C-alpha cells in the first residue's frame, strides 16, 4: 500500500530530542487504509471524497505495481483508497471481506523507525520485515521513498503497520515541502480555505475498532500506545492525529471513522441533497453505507 500523506533549527532539534527521550513508539495515525474490490471502485470512492465532498487531494489515484491507490486529506489524517493485487495479498496475511469496500488498516507514523523497532522488541511485540518501497533514481540506483513494518501482534483482523517516509518524498511533491509536518499543514490549510467543503469537514475525531475479545484487544493496543495515552480505558490519542477507540462488538476490525464537522445541520442538508444521508440523530449523522460501498462513516460536531 502506498504510504503517501498528503498522502535545523535549535528549536526543532530540542523537540526531536524530547521525543527521543520518551517511550513512544507511535507519533500519530498517518493514514487510514480503505481497501476496494477493483481499481475502478478505488477511483470511484476517491472521487466521491475528493470531488463531491471536496476534500483536498493528498495524492491522485495511480498504479504502484502491486497496488493502486489515491488519497485525500481529512485535516489531521489521510484516507487512502486502495486496490491490492493478488500478488500483494499472497505476500501479506490479510483478512477476507465481503463488501466492495473495507476499512482495512492503519498506517502509523513511528518515532524514528530504528528506535520504534527496539521499543517494540522490549515490549515483546513481534513485527514483520522492513518493506522498502523504491523507485529508480536518475542514475539507475534504487531510491527508497518509504519503509513500512507490519505489526501482526497488534491485530490479525486489520493491517496495522508503521510507515516511515524518506524526507525526499516531500521535496519531490508538487508543490515541494520541507518535511511531513509542512505537507500536513498545507493540506490542513487547504481544507480550511475550502471551509471544510460543502459538508463542513474539520478533522477525524476517532477511529472506532470493534472486538469480540475486548480485554485482549485493549491490552495489545495499550502495549503499543501506552496505558495513559487516552481520556479513558480503551481510548488513545496519539499525537495530532485521530484518536483510536476500542469497543466490544460482534465483529473484529475497524467499524467506522468519526469525522468532526462544523455543523450537523449543514452537513445533513448537503448529504440529503446528494443522496448520501444515512441514519441521523440530533448528535450523530451516518453517511449511507451503500453509497460508500460498505464502509462506516459518522459525522459529529
Tab-separated table of C-alpha atoms in Angstrom:
chain	number	residue	atom	x	y	z
A	1	UNK	CA	0.000	0.000	0.000
A	2	UNK	CA	1.091	3.490	-0.616
A	3	UNK	CA	2.329	5.387	2.379
A	4	UNK	CA	1.834	8.815	0.863
A	5	UNK	CA	0.407	11.504	3.017
A	6	UNK	CA	-0.728	14.495	1.727
A	7	UNK	CA	-0.656	11.284	1.368
A	8	UNK	CA	17.843	22.508	11.530
A	9	UNK	CA	16.994	24.944	13.963
A	10	UNK	CA	17.834	24.625	17.642
A	11	UNK	CA	14.135	24.513	18.483
A	12	UNK	CA	13.425	21.601	16.142
A	13	UNK	CA	16.468	19.774	17.497
A	14	UNK	CA	15.167	20.198	21.045
A	15	UNK	CA	11.727	18.893	20.038
A	16	UNK	CA	13.269	15.833	18.408
A	17	UNK	CA	15.446	15.250	21.452
A	18	UNK	CA	12.429	15.335	23.770
A	19	UNK	CA	10.575	12.908	21.520
A	20	UNK	CA	13.504	10.504	21.578
A	21	UNK	CA	13.734	10.688	25.366
A	22	UNK	CA	10.131	9.474	25.728
A	23	UNK	CA	8.807	5.962	25.492
A	24	UNK	CA	6.583	6.389	22.457
A	25	UNK	CA	6.516	4.032	19.520
A	26	UNK	CA	3.808	5.845	17.551
A	27	UNK	CA	3.641	9.588	16.930
A	28	UNK	CA	0.221	9.570	15.292
A	29	UNK	CA	-2.058	7.822	12.809
A	30	UNK	CA	-0.754	8.871	9.397
A	31	UNK	CA	-3.407	7.333	7.149
A	32	UNK	CA	-6.457	5.083	7.174
A	33	UNK	CA	-6.450	2.384	4.501
A	34	UNK	CA	-9.731	1.656	2.700
A	35	UNK	CA	-9.443	-1.468	0.584
A	36	UNK	CA	-11.586	-1.798	-2.557
A	37	UNK	CA	-12.542	-4.739	-4.783
A	38	UNK	CA	-11.318	-3.164	-8.036
A	39	UNK	CA	-9.263	-0.243	-9.290
A	40	UNK	CA	-12.493	1.266	-10.650
A	41	UNK	CA	-14.075	1.125	-7.182
A	42	UNK	CA	-10.959	2.656	-5.606
A	43	UNK	CA	-11.009	5.546	-8.058
A	44	UNK	CA	-14.791	5.997	-7.718
A	45	UNK	CA	-14.724	6.228	-3.913
A	46	UNK	CA	-11.681	8.522	-4.056
A	47	UNK	CA	-13.654	10.725	-6.457
A	48	UNK	CA	-16.654	10.855	-4.119
A	49	UNK	CA	-14.494	12.181	-1.280
A	50	UNK	CA	-12.331	14.477	-3.414
A	51	UNK	CA	-14.935	15.811	-5.851
A	52	UNK	CA	-18.298	15.609	-4.072
A	53	UNK	CA	-17.102	16.239	-0.504
A	54	UNK	CA	-14.282	18.394	-1.934
A	55	UNK	CA	-11.587	17.174	0.441
A	56	UNK	CA	-8.012	18.142	-0.516
A	57	UNK	CA	-6.136	15.675	-2.709
A	58	UNK	CA	-3.214	14.154	-0.812
A	59	UNK	CA	-2.164	12.218	-3.925
A	60	UNK	CA	-4.024	11.337	-7.145
A	61	UNK	CA	-5.024	7.754	-7.986
A	62	UNK	CA	-2.194	5.815	-9.549
A	63	UNK	CA	-0.738	2.365	-10.171
A	64	UNK	CA	2.145	1.441	-7.861
A	65	UNK	CA	2.821	-2.032	-9.212
A	66	UNK	CA	1.323	-4.368	-6.620
A	67	UNK	CA	-1.434	-1.924	-5.704
A	68	UNK	CA	-3.492	1.013	-6.972
A	69	UNK	CA	-4.034	3.956	-4.635
A	70	UNK	CA	-5.312	7.506	-4.249
A	71	UNK	CA	-5.558	9.668	-1.139
A	72	UNK	CA	-7.431	12.625	0.333
A	73	UNK	CA	-6.855	14.681	3.472
A	74	UNK	CA	-9.401	14.970	6.279
A	75	UNK	CA	-7.396	17.659	8.063
A	76	UNK	CA	-5.470	15.575	10.583
A	77	UNK	CA	-5.148	12.273	8.705
A	78	UNK	CA	-5.285	10.970	5.149
A	79	UNK	CA	-7.720	8.442	3.720
A	80	UNK	CA	-6.135	6.008	1.269
A	81	UNK	CA	-8.387	4.248	-1.261
A	82	UNK	CA	-6.502	1.160	-2.417
A	83	UNK	CA	-6.937	-1.869	-4.640
A	84	UNK	CA	-4.449	-4.603	-3.727
A	85	UNK	CA	-3.259	-7.059	-6.354
A	86	UNK	CA	-3.422	-10.828	-5.813
A	87	UNK	CA	0.387	-10.858	-5.627
A	88	UNK	CA	0.324	-8.293	-2.801
A	89	UNK	CA	-2.370	-10.260	-0.970
A	90	UNK	CA	-0.445	-13.534	-1.306
A	91	UNK	CA	2.645	-11.934	0.228
A	92	UNK	CA	0.743	-10.499	3.218
A	93	UNK	CA	-1.541	-12.067	5.797
A	94	UNK	CA	-4.835	-10.248	5.266
A	95	UNK	CA	-8.406	-10.895	6.419
A	96	UNK	CA	-11.193	-11.673	3.962
A	97	UNK	CA	-14.001	-9.197	3.446
A	98	UNK	CA	-17.432	-9.386	1.889
A	99	UNK	CA	-18.282	-5.838	0.838
A	100	UNK	CA	-16.957	-3.774	-2.072
A	101	UNK	CA	-15.017	-1.616	0.398
A	102	UNK	CA	-13.471	-2.282	3.797
A	103	UNK	CA	-11.851	-0.130	6.475
A	104	UNK	CA	-8.763	-2.258	6.118
A	105	UNK	CA	-5.995	-0.849	8.271
A	106	UNK	CA	-3.941	1.963	9.766
A	107	UNK	CA	-0.578	3.375	8.731
A	108	UNK	CA	1.122	4.691	11.883
A	109	UNK	CA	3.894	7.278	11.902
A	110	UNK	CA	6.630	5.938	14.195
A	111	UNK	CA	9.201	7.638	16.281
A	112	UNK	CA	12.410	7.204	14.272
A	113	UNK	CA	11.848	3.695	12.932
A	114	UNK	CA	15.026	2.154	14.331
A	115	UNK	CA	14.092	3.444	17.793
A	116	UNK	CA	10.472	2.286	17.419
A	117	UNK	CA	11.580	-1.236	16.485
A	118	UNK	CA	13.802	-1.501	19.556
A	119	UNK	CA	10.916	-0.400	21.757
A	120	UNK	CA	8.590	-2.929	20.110
A	121	UNK	CA	11.051	-5.689	20.913
A	122	UNK	CA	11.433	-4.525	24.518
A	123	UNK	CA	7.653	-4.703	24.914
A	124	UNK	CA	7.504	-8.175	23.403
A	125	UNK	CA	5.602	-7.114	20.273
A	126	UNK	CA	6.607	-9.014	17.162
A	127	UNK	CA	6.939	-7.118	13.912
A	128	UNK	CA	7.354	-8.001	10.274
A	129	UNK	CA	10.273	-7.462	7.929
A	130	UNK	CA	11.178	-3.984	6.728
A	131	UNK	CA	9.428	-3.398	3.390
A	132	UNK	CA	11.032	-0.682	1.291
A	133	UNK	CA	9.046	0.986	-1.489
A	134	UNK	CA	11.651	2.001	-4.040
A	135	UNK	CA	11.918	3.703	-7.398
A	136	UNK	CA	14.841	4.037	-9.784
A	137	UNK	CA	16.845	7.218	-9.340
A	138	UNK	CA	18.136	9.146	-12.348
A	139	UNK	CA	21.406	7.251	-12.234
A	140	UNK	CA	19.575	3.896	-12.087
A	141	UNK	CA	20.167	3.268	-8.393
A	142	UNK	CA	17.328	2.309	-6.039
A	143	UNK	CA	15.783	5.175	-4.088
A	144	UNK	CA	13.653	4.268	-1.050
A	145	UNK	CA	10.611	6.531	-0.715
A	146	UNK	CA	9.175	4.922	2.394
A	147	UNK	CA	9.609	1.893	4.647
A	148	UNK	CA	6.802	0.042	6.377
A	149	UNK	CA	6.758	-2.663	9.030
A	150	UNK	CA	3.723	-4.844	9.798
A	151	UNK	CA	2.555	-5.234	13.414
A	152	UNK	CA	0.765	-8.619	13.465
A	153	UNK	CA	0.814	-8.805	17.268
A	154	UNK	CA	-1.443	-5.745	17.476
A	155	UNK	CA	-4.121	-7.198	15.189
A	156	UNK	CA	-4.596	-10.044	12.751
A	157	UNK	CA	-8.009	-8.748	11.668
A	158	UNK	CA	-6.603	-5.479	10.284
A	159	UNK	CA	-3.463	-4.322	8.539
A	160	UNK	CA	-1.647	-2.302	11.216
A	161	UNK	CA	1.818	-1.101	10.265
A	162	UNK	CA	4.477	1.511	10.923
A	163	UNK	CA	5.291	3.745	7.982
A	164	UNK	CA	8.376	5.973	7.821
A	165	UNK	CA	8.968	8.301	4.875
A	166	UNK	CA	12.227	9.332	3.293
A	167	UNK	CA	12.176	13.160	3.636
A	168	UNK	CA	12.999	13.397	-0.066
A	169	UNK	CA	9.409	12.374	-0.856
A	170	UNK	CA	8.143	15.759	0.316
A	171	UNK	CA	10.719	17.675	-1.712
A	172	UNK	CA	9.627	15.682	-4.777
A	173	UNK	CA	5.963	16.638	-4.294
A	174	UNK	CA	4.194	19.429	-6.188
A	175	UNK	CA	4.485	21.884	-4.582
A	176	UNK	CA	7.566	20.724	-2.659
A	177	UNK	CA	7.588	20.696	1.159
A	178	UNK	CA	10.404	20.611	3.663
A	179	UNK	CA	9.044	17.717	5.722
A	180	UNK	CA	5.923	15.760	6.635
A	181	UNK	CA	4.692	18.391	9.081
A	182	UNK	CA	4.825	21.093	6.423
A	183	UNK	CA	2.994	18.810	3.974
A	184	UNK	CA	0.268	18.104	6.534
A	185	UNK	CA	-0.031	21.783	7.379
A	186	UNK	CA	-0.509	22.661	3.711
A	187	UNK	CA	-3.363	20.142	3.414
A	188	UNK	CA	-4.983	21.419	6.624
A	189	UNK	CA	-4.756	24.981	5.325
A	190	UNK	CA	-6.314	23.915	2.033
A	191	UNK	CA	-9.224	22.270	3.861
A	192	UNK	CA	-9.771	25.452	5.906
A	193	UNK	CA	-9.659	27.594	2.765
A	194	UNK	CA	-12.438	25.396	1.354
A	195	UNK	CA	-14.406	25.877	4.593
A	196	UNK	CA	-14.361	22.106	5.024
A	197	UNK	CA	-16.086	21.557	1.693
A	198	UNK	CA	-19.888	21.543	1.399
A	199	UNK	CA	-20.265	19.261	4.456
A	200	UNK	CA	-18.036	21.471	6.651
A	201	UNK	CA	-15.444	18.776	7.446
A	202	UNK	CA	-12.904	19.692	10.149
A	203	UNK	CA	-10.964	16.520	11.038
A	204	UNK	CA	-11.274	12.866	12.031
A	205	UNK	CA	-12.208	12.662	15.711
A	206	UNK	CA	-11.609	8.955	16.205
A	207	UNK	CA	-11.282	5.535	14.631
A	208	UNK	CA	-13.648	3.010	16.198
A	209	UNK	CA	-12.277	-0.541	16.384
A	210	UNK	CA	-14.680	-3.326	17.300
A	211	UNK	CA	-13.544	-6.511	19.013
A	212	UNK	CA	-15.105	-9.750	20.218
A	213	UNK	CA	-12.350	-10.004	22.870
A	214	UNK	CA	-12.229	-6.550	24.431
A	215	UNK	CA	-9.762	-7.334	27.215
A	216	UNK	CA	-7.122	-8.889	24.937
A	217	UNK	CA	-7.517	-6.253	22.219
A	218	UNK	CA	-7.268	-3.393	24.685
A	219	UNK	CA	-4.123	-4.955	26.185
A	220	UNK	CA	-2.446	-5.214	22.764
A	221	UNK	CA	-3.171	-1.569	21.940
A	222	UNK	CA	-2.007	-0.498	25.407
A	223	UNK	CA	1.264	-2.326	24.844
A	224	UNK	CA	1.738	-0.401	21.602
A	225	UNK	CA	0.417	3.038	22.562
A	226	UNK	CA	0.770	3.126	26.346
A	227	UNK	CA	-1.784	2.831	29.132
A	228	UNK	CA	-2.149	6.578	29.704
A	229	UNK	CA	-2.442	7.810	26.125
A	230	UNK	CA	-6.204	8.428	26.203
A	231	UNK	CA	-9.049	10.000	28.152
A	232	UNK	CA	-10.398	6.659	29.416
A	233	UNK	CA	-9.832	2.913	29.155
A	234	UNK	CA	-9.766	1.709	25.568
A	235	UNK	CA	-9.158	5.210	24.181
A	236	UNK	CA	-5.845	6.645	22.969
A	237	UNK	CA	-4.945	9.997	21.437
A	238	UNK	CA	-1.577	9.589	19.692
A	239	UNK	CA	-0.250	12.997	18.706
A	240	UNK	CA	-2.181	15.385	16.489
A	241	UNK	CA	-3.969	12.673	14.512
A	242	UNK	CA	-7.290	10.986	15.265
A	243	UNK	CA	-7.916	9.057	18.464
A	244	UNK	CA	-8.219	5.265	18.480
A	245	UNK	CA	-11.104	3.740	20.442
A	246	UNK	CA	-11.667	0.046	21.110
A	247	UNK	CA	-15.185	-1.174	21.928
A	248	UNK	CA	-16.896	-4.574	22.303
A	249	UNK	CA	-18.543	-5.726	19.063
A	250	UNK	CA	-19.652	-8.981	17.393
A	251	UNK	CA	-17.157	-8.487	14.547
A	252	UNK	CA	-13.440	-7.678	14.754
A	253	UNK	CA	-11.952	-4.772	12.816
A	254	UNK	CA	-12.430	-1.075	12.143
A	255	UNK	CA	-16.150	-0.361	12.482
A	256	UNK	CA	-16.219	3.287	11.453
A	257	UNK	CA	-14.368	6.562	11.281
A	258	UNK	CA	-15.904	9.502	13.142
A	259	UNK	CA	-15.481	12.868	11.419
A	260	UNK	CA	-15.914	16.268	13.073
A	261	UNK	CA	-17.924	18.810	11.094
A	262	UNK	CA	-18.598	22.496	11.673
A	263	UNK	CA	-22.346	21.955	11.972
A	264	UNK	CA	-24.617	18.921	11.767
A	265	UNK	CA	-27.495	20.833	10.168
A	266	UNK	CA	-25.271	21.994	7.328
A	267	UNK	CA	-23.816	18.517	6.830
A	268	UNK	CA	-27.272	16.910	6.967
A	269	UNK	CA	-28.656	19.239	4.277
A	270	UNK	CA	-25.731	18.551	1.968
A	271	UNK	CA	-25.838	14.783	2.415
A	272	UNK	CA	-29.595	14.652	1.934
A	273	UNK	CA	-29.420	16.752	-1.232
A	274	UNK	CA	-26.764	14.419	-2.652
A	275	UNK	CA	-28.303	11.084	-1.664
A	276	UNK	CA	-25.588	10.351	0.910
A	277	UNK	CA	-27.595	10.614	4.129
A	278	UNK	CA	-27.902	7.526	6.284
A	279	UNK	CA	-29.356	7.264	9.785
A	280	UNK	CA	-29.455	10.593	11.566
A	281	UNK	CA	-29.961	11.713	15.181
A	282	UNK	CA	-29.574	15.072	16.920
A	283	UNK	CA	-25.933	14.339	17.735
A	284	UNK	CA	-24.701	11.972	15.004
A	285	UNK	CA	-25.114	11.522	11.266
A	286	UNK	CA	-24.195	8.311	9.468
A	287	UNK	CA	-23.365	8.514	5.795
A	288	UNK	CA	-25.225	5.992	3.615
A	289	UNK	CA	-23.137	2.784	3.730
A	290	UNK	CA	-24.406	1.615	0.352
A	291	UNK	CA	-23.170	4.813	-1.297
A	292	UNK	CA	-19.798	4.284	0.419
A	293	UNK	CA	-19.604	0.661	-0.799
A	294	UNK	CA	-19.952	-0.704	2.733
A	295	UNK	CA	-17.665	1.437	4.922
A	296	UNK	CA	-18.914	3.195	8.059
A	297	UNK	CA	-18.519	6.982	8.338
A	298	UNK	CA	-20.177	9.017	11.098
A	299	UNK	CA	-20.299	12.799	11.457
A	300	UNK	CA	-20.376	14.664	14.776
A	301	UNK	CA	-19.824	18.237	15.910
